[in-house]
Coordinates of C-alpha atoms and ligand atoms in Angstrom, one line a residue:
X1 CA 0.0 0.0 0.0
X2 CA 1.2 3.6 -0.8
X3 CA 0.7 6.3 1.8
X4 CA 0.7 10.0 2.3
X5 CA 0.5 11.9 5.6
X6 CA -0.5 15.4 6.7
X7 CA -3.7 17.5 7.0
X8 CA -6.4 15.8 4.8
X9 CA -9.9 17.0 3.9
X10 CA -12.5 14.6 5.3
X11 CA -15.4 16.4 3.5
X12 CA -15.9 18.9 6.3
X13 CA -12.6 20.0 7.7
X14 CA -8.9 19.2 7.6
X15 CA -7.8 16.4 10.0
X16 CA -4.3 15.2 10.7
X17 CA -3.5 11.7 9.7
X18 CA -2.5 9.2 7.0
X19 CA -4.1 8.0 3.8
X20 CA -3.3 4.7 2.2
X21 CA -4.4 3.3 -1.1
X22 CA -4.0 0.3 -3.3
X23 CA -4.8 0.2 -7.0
X24 CA -7.4 2.9 -7.4
X25 CA -9.1 2.7 -4.0
X26 CA -8.4 4.4 -0.7
X27 CA -8.1 1.6 1.8
X28 CA -6.8 3.4 4.9
X29 CA -7.7 6.7 6.7
X30 CA -6.2 6.9 10.1
X31 CA -4.8 9.3 12.7
X32 CA -1.1 9.7 13.1
X33 CA 1.7 10.0 10.6
X34 CA 3.0 7.1 8.5
X35 CA 6.7 6.3 8.9
X36 CA 7.6 6.4 5.2
X37 CA 5.0 8.4 3.3
X38 CA 5.3 9.2 -0.4
X39 CA 4.6 12.8 0.5
X40 CA 3.6 15.0 3.4
X41 CA 1.5 18.1 3.4
X42 CA -2.0 19.4 2.8
X43 CA -4.0 16.6 1.2
X44 CA -7.2 17.1 -0.8
X45 CA -9.3 14.9 -3.2
X46 CA -8.4 15.4 -6.9
X47 CA -10.1 18.6 -8.1
X48 CA -12.8 18.4 -10.8
X49 CA -12.8 20.8 -13.7
X50 CA -16.5 21.1 -14.3
X51 CA -16.4 22.8 -17.7
X52 CA -13.8 22.6 -20.4
X53 CA -13.5 22.8 -24.2
X54 CA -10.1 21.1 -24.4
X55 CA -10.0 21.0 -28.2
X56 CA -9.6 24.8 -28.1
X57 CA -6.1 24.2 -26.9
X58 CA -5.2 23.9 -30.6
X59 CA -5.8 27.6 -30.9
X60 CA -2.6 29.2 -29.7
X61 CA -2.5 32.8 -31.1
X62 CA -3.3 36.0 -29.2
X63 CA -7.0 36.5 -29.1
X64 CA -8.8 39.7 -30.1
X65 CA -12.5 40.2 -30.7
X66 CA -15.9 39.6 -29.0
X67 CA -17.3 36.5 -27.4
X68 CA -19.3 35.9 -30.6
X69 CA -16.4 36.4 -32.9
X70 CA -14.2 34.0 -31.0
X71 CA -16.4 31.2 -29.8
X72 CA -20.0 31.3 -31.3
X73 CA -20.9 28.5 -33.7
X74 CA -20.6 28.0 -36.6
X75 CA -18.2 30.8 -37.7
X76 CA -16.4 31.9 -34.5
X77 CA -12.6 31.8 -34.7
X78 CA -12.3 28.5 -32.7
X79 CA -14.7 26.7 -35.0
X80 CA -12.9 27.9 -38.1
X81 CA -9.5 26.7 -36.7
X82 CA -10.8 23.4 -35.4
X83 CA -12.4 22.6 -38.8
X84 CA -9.0 23.0 -40.5
X85 CA -6.8 21.5 -37.8
X86 CA -5.1 18.1 -38.3
X87 CA -6.4 15.3 -36.1
X88 CA -2.9 14.8 -34.6
X89 CA -2.6 18.4 -33.7
X90 CA -6.0 18.4 -31.9
X91 CA -5.1 15.3 -30.0
X92 CA -1.7 16.6 -29.0
X93 CA -3.2 19.9 -27.8
X94 CA -5.8 18.1 -25.7
X95 CA -3.1 15.9 -24.2
X96 CA -1.1 18.9 -23.3
X97 CA -4.2 20.4 -21.6
X98 CA -4.7 17.1 -19.7
X99 CA -1.1 17.1 -18.5
X100 CA -1.6 20.7 -17.3
X101 CA -4.7 19.6 -15.4
X102 CA -2.9 16.6 -13.7
X103 CA 0.1 18.7 -12.8
X104 CA -2.2 21.3 -11.1
X105 CA -4.2 18.8 -9.1
X106 CA -7.2 18.1 -11.4
X107 CA -8.0 14.4 -11.8
X108 CA -11.3 14.7 -13.6
X109 CA -13.1 17.0 -16.0
X110 CA -16.3 17.5 -17.9
X111 CA -15.7 18.4 -21.5
X112 CA -18.0 20.0 -24.2
X113 CA -16.6 18.4 -27.3
X114 CA -17.3 19.9 -30.6
X115 CA -17.1 18.2 -34.0
X116 CA -19.7 15.5 -33.7
X117 CA -18.7 11.8 -33.5
X118 CA -15.2 12.5 -34.9
X119 CA -14.6 15.2 -32.3
X120 CA -15.3 12.6 -29.6
X121 CA -13.0 10.1 -31.1
X122 CA -10.1 12.6 -30.9
X123 CA -10.9 13.3 -27.2
X124 CA -10.8 9.6 -26.5
X125 CA -7.6 9.2 -28.4
X126 CA -6.0 11.9 -26.1
X127 CA -7.6 10.4 -23.0
X128 CA -6.4 6.9 -23.7
X129 CA -2.8 7.7 -22.6
X130 CA -3.6 10.0 -19.7
X131 CA -4.5 9.0 -16.1
X132 CA -7.3 11.5 -15.8
X133 CA -11.0 11.0 -15.9
X134 CA -13.1 12.7 -18.6
X135 CA -16.8 13.0 -18.9
X136 CA -17.2 13.5 -22.6
X137 CA -20.2 15.4 -23.9
X138 CA -20.4 15.6 -27.6
X139 CA -22.6 17.6 -29.9
X140 CA -24.1 17.3 -33.4
X141 CA -22.0 18.9 -36.2
X142 CA -24.6 21.3 -37.2
X143 CA -27.3 23.2 -35.4
X144 CA -30.1 20.8 -36.3
X145 CA -31.5 17.6 -35.0
X146 CA -30.8 14.4 -36.9
X147 CA -31.9 11.3 -34.9
X148 CA -29.3 9.0 -36.5
X149 CA -26.4 11.3 -35.7
X150 CA -27.6 11.8 -32.2
X151 CA -27.9 8.1 -31.6
X152 CA -24.3 7.6 -32.9
X153 CA -23.0 10.4 -30.7
X154 CA -24.8 9.0 -27.6
X155 CA -23.4 5.5 -28.1
X156 CA -19.9 7.0 -28.1
X157 CA -20.2 9.5 -25.2
X158 CA -21.5 10.3 -21.8
X159 CA -24.1 12.7 -23.3
X160 CA -24.6 15.9 -25.3
X161 CA -23.8 19.5 -24.5
X162 CA -24.7 22.4 -26.8
X163 CA -23.7 26.0 -27.2
X164 CA -27.0 27.7 -26.1
X165 CA -30.8 27.5 -26.5
X166 CA -30.9 30.6 -28.7
X167 CA -28.4 29.1 -31.2
X168 CA -30.9 26.3 -32.1
X169 CA -34.3 26.1 -33.7
X170 CA -36.7 25.5 -30.8
X171 CA -38.2 22.3 -32.2
X172 CA -34.7 20.9 -32.9
X173 CA -33.2 21.5 -29.4
X174 CA -36.3 20.0 -27.8
X175 CA -36.1 16.9 -29.8
X176 CA -32.4 16.7 -29.1
X177 CA -32.8 17.0 -25.3
X178 CA -35.7 14.4 -25.4
X179 CA -33.5 12.0 -27.3
X180 CA -30.7 12.3 -24.7
X181 CA -33.2 11.8 -21.9
X182 CA -34.6 8.6 -23.5
X183 CA -31.1 7.2 -23.6
X184 CA -30.6 8.2 -19.9
X185 CA -27.4 10.2 -20.7
X186 CA -26.3 13.7 -19.7
X187 CA -27.6 16.8 -21.4
X188 CA -25.9 20.1 -20.6
X189 CA -26.0 23.6 -22.0
X190 CA -24.5 27.1 -21.7
X191 CA -27.2 29.6 -20.5
X192 CA -27.5 33.4 -20.2
X193 CA -23.9 34.1 -20.8
X194 CA -24.2 37.2 -23.1
X195 CA -27.9 37.8 -23.0
X196 CA -30.6 36.6 -20.6
X197 CA -32.4 33.5 -21.9
X198 CA -35.8 32.1 -20.9
X199 CA -34.9 29.8 -17.9
X200 CA -38.2 27.9 -18.1
X201 CA -37.6 26.8 -21.7
X202 CA -34.0 25.8 -20.8
X203 CA -35.0 23.9 -17.7
X204 CA -37.7 22.1 -19.7
X205 CA -34.8 20.4 -21.5
X206 CA -33.9 18.6 -18.2
X207 CA -30.2 19.7 -18.2
X208 CA -27.8 18.0 -15.8
X209 CA -26.2 21.4 -15.3
X210 CA -26.0 24.9 -16.8
X211 CA -22.9 26.9 -17.6
X212 CA -22.5 30.6 -16.9
X213 CA -25.9 32.2 -16.0
X214 CA -24.2 35.6 -15.8
X215 CA -27.3 37.5 -17.0
X216 CA -29.7 35.5 -14.8
X217 CA -32.1 37.3 -12.4
X218 CA -32.5 36.3 -8.8
X219 CA -35.8 34.5 -9.9
X220 CA -33.9 32.6 -12.6
X221 CA -31.3 31.4 -10.1
X222 CA -34.1 30.4 -7.6
X223 CA -35.7 28.4 -10.4
X224 CA -32.4 26.5 -10.9
X225 CA -32.1 26.0 -7.1
X226 CA -35.6 24.6 -6.9
X227 CA -35.1 22.3 -9.9
X228 CA -31.8 21.2 -8.3
X229 CA -29.8 22.0 -11.5
X230 CA -26.2 23.0 -10.7
X231 CA -24.6 26.0 -12.4
X232 CA -20.9 25.9 -13.5
X233 CA -19.2 29.3 -13.2
X234 CA -16.0 30.1 -15.2
X235 CA -14.9 33.5 -13.9
X236 CA -11.6 33.8 -15.8
X237 CA -13.4 33.2 -19.1
X238 CA -16.1 35.7 -18.2
X239 CA -13.5 38.3 -17.2
X240 CA -11.8 37.9 -20.6
X241 CA -15.0 39.2 -22.2
X242 CA -15.5 41.9 -19.6
X243 CA -17.9 40.2 -17.3
X244 CA -17.9 38.8 -13.7
X245 CA -20.2 36.3 -12.1
X246 CA -21.7 37.5 -8.8
X247 CA -20.8 34.4 -6.8
X248 CA -22.1 35.5 -3.4
X249 CA -25.5 36.3 -4.9
X250 CA -25.6 33.0 -6.8
X251 CA -24.8 31.1 -3.5
X252 CA -27.4 33.1 -1.6
X253 CA -30.0 31.9 -4.1
X254 CA -29.4 28.3 -2.9
X255 CA -28.1 27.0 -6.2
X256 CA -25.3 24.5 -6.3
X257 CA -22.2 26.0 -7.9
X258 CA -19.3 24.2 -9.7
X259 CA -16.2 25.7 -11.1
X260 CA -14.7 25.3 -14.5
X261 CA -12.0 26.8 -16.7
X262 CA -14.0 26.9 -20.0
X263 CA -12.2 27.4 -23.4
X264 CA -8.6 26.1 -23.3
X265 CA -7.5 28.8 -25.8
X266 CA -8.6 31.6 -23.3
X267 CA -7.5 30.0 -20.0
X268 CA -5.0 27.3 -19.2
X269 CA -7.1 24.5 -17.6
X270 CA -5.6 25.0 -14.1
X271 CA -8.2 24.8 -11.4
X272 CA -5.7 26.4 -8.9
X273 CA -5.8 29.6 -11.0
X274 CA -9.6 29.4 -11.3
X275 CA -9.9 29.0 -7.6
X276 CA -7.7 32.0 -6.9
X277 CA -9.6 34.2 -9.4
X278 CA -13.0 33.0 -8.2
X279 CA -12.1 33.9 -4.6
X280 CA -11.1 37.4 -5.6
X281 CA -14.1 38.0 -7.9
X282 CA -16.4 36.8 -5.0
X283 CA -14.7 39.4 -2.8
X284 CA -15.6 42.1 -5.3
X285 CA -19.2 41.3 -4.5
X286 CA -19.0 40.9 -0.8
X287 CA -17.0 37.7 -0.5
X288 CA -17.6 34.1 0.3
X289 CA -15.8 31.6 2.6
X290 CA -12.7 30.0 1.1
X291 CA -14.3 26.7 1.8
X292 CA -17.2 27.5 -0.5
X293 CA -14.9 28.2 -3.4
X294 CA -12.9 25.0 -2.6
X295 CA -16.1 22.9 -2.6
X296 CA -17.0 24.4 -6.0
X297 CA -13.8 22.9 -7.3
X298 CA -14.6 19.4 -6.1
X299 CA -18.3 19.0 -6.7
X300 CA -18.2 18.4 -10.4
X301 CA -17.1 14.8 -9.5
X302 CA -20.8 14.0 -8.7
X303 CA -21.5 13.9 -12.4
X304 CA -19.2 10.8 -12.7
X305 CA -19.8 9.5 -9.2
X306 CA -23.2 10.5 -7.8
X307 CA -22.4 8.8 -4.4
X308 CA -19.0 10.4 -3.9
X309 CA -18.7 11.9 -0.4
X310 CA -16.6 14.8 -1.5
X311 CA -14.0 14.0 1.2
X312 CA -11.1 11.6 1.6
X313 CA -12.6 8.4 3.0
X314 CA -12.1 4.6 2.8
X315 CA -13.7 3.2 -0.4
X316 CA -13.4 6.5 -2.4
X317 CA -11.3 6.6 -5.5
X318 CA -7.6 7.2 -5.0
X319 CA -7.6 10.7 -6.5
X320 CA -5.3 12.7 -4.1
X321 CA -3.3 15.9 -4.3
X322 CA -0.7 16.8 -1.8
X323 CA 0.5 20.4 -1.4
X324 CA 3.4 21.8 0.4
X325 CA 1.2 24.3 2.3
X326 CA 0.0 25.0 5.8
X327 CA -2.9 22.8 7.0
X328 CA -5.0 22.7 10.1
X329 CA -7.5 25.6 10.4
X330 CA -5.6 27.4 7.6
X331 CA -6.2 24.6 5.1
X332 CA -9.0 26.3 3.1
X333 CA -7.1 29.7 3.0
X334 CA -4.0 27.9 1.8
X335 CA -5.8 26.6 -1.2
X336 CA -7.0 30.0 -2.3
X337 CA -3.3 31.0 -2.6
X338 CA -2.1 27.7 -4.0
X339 CA -0.2 27.5 -7.3
X340 CA 1.3 24.8 -9.4
X341 CA 4.7 25.1 -7.6
X342 CA 3.0 24.1 -4.3
X343 CA 1.9 20.7 -5.6
X344 CA 4.2 18.0 -4.3
X345 CA 2.3 14.9 -5.4
X346 CA -0.7 14.0 -7.6
X347 CA -2.4 10.6 -7.5
X348 CA -5.1 9.9 -10.1
X349 CA -6.9 6.6 -9.9
X350 CA -4.0 5.3 -7.8
X351 CA -1.5 6.3 -10.4
X352 CA 1.2 8.8 -9.6
X353 CA 1.6 11.7 -12.0
X354 CA 4.0 12.3 -13.8
X355 CA 5.3 8.9 -13.0
X356 CA 7.5 7.2 -10.4
X357 CA 11.0 8.6 -10.9
X358 CA 10.1 12.2 -10.3
X359 CA 8.3 11.5 -7.0
X360 CA 10.7 9.2 -5.1
X361 CA 11.2 11.0 -1.8
X362 CA 14.6 12.5 -1.3
X363 CA 15.5 10.2 1.6
X364 CA 14.9 7.1 -0.7
X365 CA 17.0 8.6 -3.4
X366 CA 19.9 9.1 -1.0
X367 CA 19.6 5.5 0.2
X368 CA 19.8 4.3 -3.4
X369 CA 22.9 6.2 -4.1
X370 CA 24.7 4.8 -1.1
Ligands
ZN401 ZN1 -18.1 26.9 -22.5

């Protein structure tokens, strides 16, 4: 069994102790420090990036222009570049984005994958070699419903996620969502990012979650809370286009919030940077507790594991991140300031990233040389 020691998050607070795992399951959670841990420090469950477009990592140039000019289908910059990009280039870009996620403590993500069935195949090709978990949500090539295309996408994915209600013909998006529902897969959608959309029409599609909701009214947010539909906020992406989510107001409405990094061409998919920025942006609107922001960075996991406790417990998946940061009562505050250089160990599904050699403790290395 492999072990780490220090201050670990039990789902409510940070406790001092030791975590042990074998294969991909946590088998031991106990008080006291282990004698030869792989790492020591502040220990959290792997973060979950609740909203990505990893394929966008293939777009590397400096970006200018509006939200519509850059990301709106079908003619926004990213769609034009993705349509022309070579398969290998898109796969390599997605793999690079996944490596960034692992390095910065993210062990799972939920991706909106463009490009129909083929787009999904590229995502799976990138995923195959990376120890990170991806929930893959595909989408039809065009903005129209075709039952055969949707069946094929659903067979090859966890569900379907589309740009927004207003981009689609009403009849088409309703048929699309109903199809996803019949197959018991995930349907997700961006909502009220640039303009306020009709929340009742959107909730009638039975989405598993919504993304953005920047232009939502208090009543819209309350409707989501009542319908138990979580909202993913992506503050760095919003800020790029001159907007900020009012996180304290959203939390007051009772809605469940998740955190995501959105387009990989706009933001590097580091949840540590998203956490820091979300905490600051929340302070601009009155502030929320560090723990609330941290929870937003964990909760997306429920999409893949509805029964996950959210804390480090026996029986949970061995997705662990160890930081060289102060623990105890300061644990949550430490995480708001954490950066990639504070990460001392990442374990994803029991596998150590980036691989054994780099993570052998200094003491062991010394022993070997002697
Ligand atoms: Zn998005």
